[in-house]
């Protein structure tokens, strides 16, 4: 099982649950509460990931990283951005120095 397969299955599950009953689906509940809540939840998870990286155990970091990726996919779904679009952008950047890529973005 590869990471892209896992992420693709997760993205499909999130899309399928978007319109489920908010009483039974966390994804539906987040969508019902709106984009600001989804974005704030992603931010909370990102901070928890940073905290786990700096002061937590390996297992805590793994769990928080999974939460962050999950909530990022919920946010992307809410904005109509597909996982394939994000993966294509990563493919486009592959082999390019991060420093060179950032300089190219700042030159625009």
Short mmCIF file of C-alpha atoms in Angstrom, two decimals:
data_model
loop_
_atom_site.label_atom_id
_atom_site.label_comp_id
_atom_site.label_asym_id
_atom_site.label_seq_id
_atom_site.Cartn_x
_atom_site.Cartn_y
_atom_site.Cartn_z
CA UNK A 1 0.00 0.00 0.00
CA UNK A 2 1.49 3.34 -1.01
CA UNK A 3 1.03 6.75 0.55
CA UNK A 4 -0.72 8.19 -2.53
CA UNK A 5 -3.20 5.28 -2.45
CA UNK A 6 -3.93 5.88 1.23
CA UNK A 7 -4.37 9.61 0.66
CA UNK A 8 -6.59 9.00 -2.38
CA UNK A 9 -8.83 6.65 -0.38
CA UNK A 10 -9.00 9.16 2.47
CA UNK A 11 -9.85 12.02 0.08
CA UNK A 12 -12.61 9.90 -1.46
CA UNK A 13 -14.00 9.06 1.99
CA UNK A 14 -13.98 12.74 2.95
CA UNK A 15 -15.81 13.68 -0.27
CA UNK A 16 -18.39 10.94 0.33
CA UNK A 17 -19.03 12.07 3.90
CA UNK A 18 -19.27 15.78 3.11
CA UNK A 19 -23.09 15.63 2.91
CA UNK A 20 -23.65 12.93 5.53
CA UNK A 21 -25.55 13.54 8.74
CA UNK A 22 -23.46 15.91 10.90
CA UNK A 23 -24.63 13.98 13.95
CA UNK A 24 -22.79 10.89 12.70
CA UNK A 25 -19.90 12.27 10.61
CA UNK A 26 -17.07 14.53 11.75
CA UNK A 27 -16.47 15.58 8.13
CA UNK A 28 -20.13 16.54 7.67
CA UNK A 29 -20.12 18.36 11.00
CA UNK A 30 -17.08 20.41 9.96
CA UNK A 31 -18.64 21.22 6.58
CA UNK A 32 -21.91 22.25 8.23
CA UNK A 33 -20.01 24.64 10.50
CA UNK A 34 -18.27 26.28 7.54
CA UNK A 35 -14.89 27.11 6.11
CA UNK A 36 -13.66 29.29 9.01
CA UNK A 37 -14.16 26.39 11.43
CA UNK A 38 -12.46 23.94 9.07
CA UNK A 39 -9.50 26.31 8.64
CA UNK A 40 -9.25 26.92 12.38
CA UNK A 41 -9.29 23.16 13.04
CA UNK A 42 -6.46 22.65 10.55
CA UNK A 43 -4.50 25.39 12.32
CA UNK A 44 -5.08 23.75 15.71
CA UNK A 45 -3.88 20.41 14.37
CA UNK A 46 -0.81 22.02 12.80
CA UNK A 47 0.11 23.62 16.13
CA UNK A 48 -0.39 20.29 17.91
CA UNK A 49 1.90 18.67 15.31
CA UNK A 50 4.58 21.28 15.95
CA UNK A 51 4.24 20.78 19.70
CA UNK A 52 4.55 17.01 19.31
CA UNK A 53 7.62 17.47 17.10
CA UNK A 54 9.31 19.67 19.68
CA UNK A 55 8.27 18.01 22.93
CA UNK A 56 6.28 14.86 22.25
CA UNK A 57 6.97 11.24 21.62
CA UNK A 58 7.38 9.62 18.23
CA UNK A 59 3.88 8.18 18.54
CA UNK A 60 2.39 11.57 19.44
CA UNK A 61 4.00 13.13 16.37
CA UNK A 62 2.68 10.36 14.13
CA UNK A 63 -0.84 10.83 15.48
CA UNK A 64 -0.80 14.61 15.22
CA UNK A 65 0.67 14.47 11.71
CA UNK A 66 -2.17 12.15 10.68
CA UNK A 67 -4.71 14.58 12.19
CA UNK A 68 -3.11 17.48 10.30
CA UNK A 69 -3.16 15.65 6.97
CA UNK A 70 -6.78 14.60 7.53
CA UNK A 71 -7.91 18.15 8.30
CA UNK A 72 -5.90 19.52 5.35
CA UNK A 73 -7.81 17.15 3.07
CA UNK A 74 -11.11 18.31 4.62
CA UNK A 75 -10.13 21.92 3.90
CA UNK A 76 -9.08 21.13 0.34
CA UNK A 77 -12.39 19.33 -0.21
CA UNK A 78 -14.32 22.31 1.17
CA UNK A 79 -12.54 24.59 -1.31
CA UNK A 80 -12.98 22.23 -4.27
CA UNK A 81 -9.26 21.51 -4.57
CA UNK A 82 -8.54 17.91 -5.44
CA UNK A 83 -5.73 15.83 -4.03
CA UNK A 84 -4.66 15.20 -7.63
CA UNK A 85 -4.12 18.95 -8.11
CA UNK A 86 -1.90 19.11 -5.03
CA UNK A 87 0.03 16.00 -6.05
CA UNK A 88 0.50 17.44 -9.55
CA UNK A 89 1.95 20.61 -8.02
CA UNK A 90 4.34 18.51 -5.93
CA UNK A 91 5.32 16.58 -9.07
CA UNK A 92 5.93 19.87 -10.86
CA UNK A 93 8.25 20.99 -8.09
CA UNK A 94 10.12 17.70 -7.86
CA UNK A 95 13.81 18.09 -8.58
CA UNK A 96 13.69 21.84 -8.05
CA UNK A 97 15.64 23.29 -5.16
CA UNK A 98 13.32 24.67 -2.51
CA UNK A 99 15.43 27.81 -2.47
CA UNK A 100 15.20 28.20 -6.26
CA UNK A 101 11.46 27.48 -6.25
CA UNK A 102 10.81 30.08 -3.55
CA UNK A 103 12.96 32.64 -5.40
CA UNK A 104 10.96 32.01 -8.58
CA UNK A 105 7.67 32.59 -6.73
CA UNK A 106 8.99 35.81 -5.17
CA UNK A 107 10.15 37.10 -8.59
CA UNK A 108 6.55 37.25 -9.83
#
